[in-house]
């Protein structure tokens, strides 16, 4: 899922996303709640209509941003008080409030409100945190159900724009495998439409991350989507798919694009490099995206060096296309039963590097 | 002509320009000469191939930027020495060198090298300046002819990528009408494929500008394009078309877009304005551009207030579409013999303002 934090996948038009084959994007509840604010989006018919995106949208719970973007906060069983990173104003987020906000946005997949356990955490801290997350998961499900069963939802001051929202629970437990299992059991008992692995890609070693994914992914219900949050590089995604993960989100393709880092079948390419000054080749000869069929490395490098907005636009479009193509190829390979062959050849291509 | 200073019409992809109906764009010789530099563009087959734009391109002579972007310079009959605004390196531009550079770029319309007479100028200064411009115009024509007749062009160190370049002469003379006439006569005697009015929109009163256009446009050869350089607002363009001008270039639609100013059939609209916060309407209900058919004022305002790149992309796309549509409607009205009616109704719409 390309990440559209503020109701836009940075530097790309919705048409570009459609043409690149994006079938779902992610919106950040925290950012949209603060700006433009709930009433604007809700009044205009929800996030789909607001940003003119008629395909699926997943919204996160807001929890991750509350914990990562705000130093001043009060955390209790009830919820979390925080100050806006925009203007310092005070806000309160709880499982109930997160569901109301996501109901107002009208996304297709709602994430339960969780505490993203900081890393590192002691075993006790991790246990306390996942217990809180489990309580919050239960309250999330309860409140979202109420909102859907009471479309007027007068008490929340919002209009329900989408009564068929799915709800995903989030697995926590830091790097403690038994706590991860305990957390998953709790979530499955509550029952969700999909399950996510959260609290990874937050500073732990890559081995530790894959240890968790290896243990937890196979235990997640087979008939529900499995979503690994905030991951990652092409290598990480391919490895996680091999372990049974279905869904991902990451800002890497768009953020790195704006810094001149392009993804290719031969690994990363830094367009700032002087060797590309007169290079008439496309970014990736094996890529058939709208950028690779039309523009040269030399032109992209010139745009980047000149500080032109088009550098961000074209680089983001290529990187998003590269990621989406990679996912499409994996889906096809899985269907054909050739995933292992694809993985070996793809990973060795990435490792080979540019000629 | 949308202005593509550094080989890109700021914030727009070439596909967007094509879909908006741009049939010709302008490139700035001065900027492209300094970065990425002649050898890169020439080696890659010229500016069309470098930026992947297979439609016409007009390049300016570089003169205007040398005089406006550089404080340190030496001007002589031979040419002008200047220091790069990028790194302070010293360069020399002359009619001959400007033709060599534009030949290396391979644009379809080349502008003769001129001195853009500063404003204000005394009559003597204006006369000296236009005389220099006339000498330079003659030398420009001579050198471009040599380059086209000697495609190897060994002595200039460039490859001739386009042997059918047209050359336009530039009228100067400040606000002195008799000097303007004298300048035009000199140019017509030399003989060019098209004629431009330069040295306007440089600080003079609007009345003074239109006095010059009113006097000079009707005297320009009827069978050659008449080009008013660096103009302007929708009102100015419509008025200049009424006086017989055919071609324009201006950074206004793209530059103003990046500052949140949008052009509409009801005059300008500042998207920052709080009144648009919850406004579900398109920028201009009478506009059928790719932005107006899909996005609301509320969404565009949100993007602008959030500092999102997409604000620049969509605002530029709308403004360029608005300008190109306006030109298309004028061409049609002229063909139908209804130009005066169009002008009256269009100008009164602009003056009416937003509801």
XYZ file of C-alpha atoms in Angstrom, chain A residues 30-31 33-37 69-70 72 82-91:
20
model
C -3.484 11.168 13.093
C -2.466 13.601 10.337
C -7.592 14.298 12.116
C -5.365 17.306 12.822
C -5.446 18.706 9.290
C -7.746 19.368 7.481
C -9.717 17.996 10.448
C 5.595 12.458 16.875
C 4.739 13.778 20.317
C 4.358 15.458 25.656
C -1.167 14.450 23.297
C -0.313 17.792 21.837
C -0.551 18.450 18.117
C 2.825 18.639 16.352
C 1.281 21.431 14.249
C 0.069 23.934 16.814
C 0.564 22.400 20.267
C -3.171 22.086 20.916
C -4.218 19.271 23.267
C -6.116 16.219 22.014
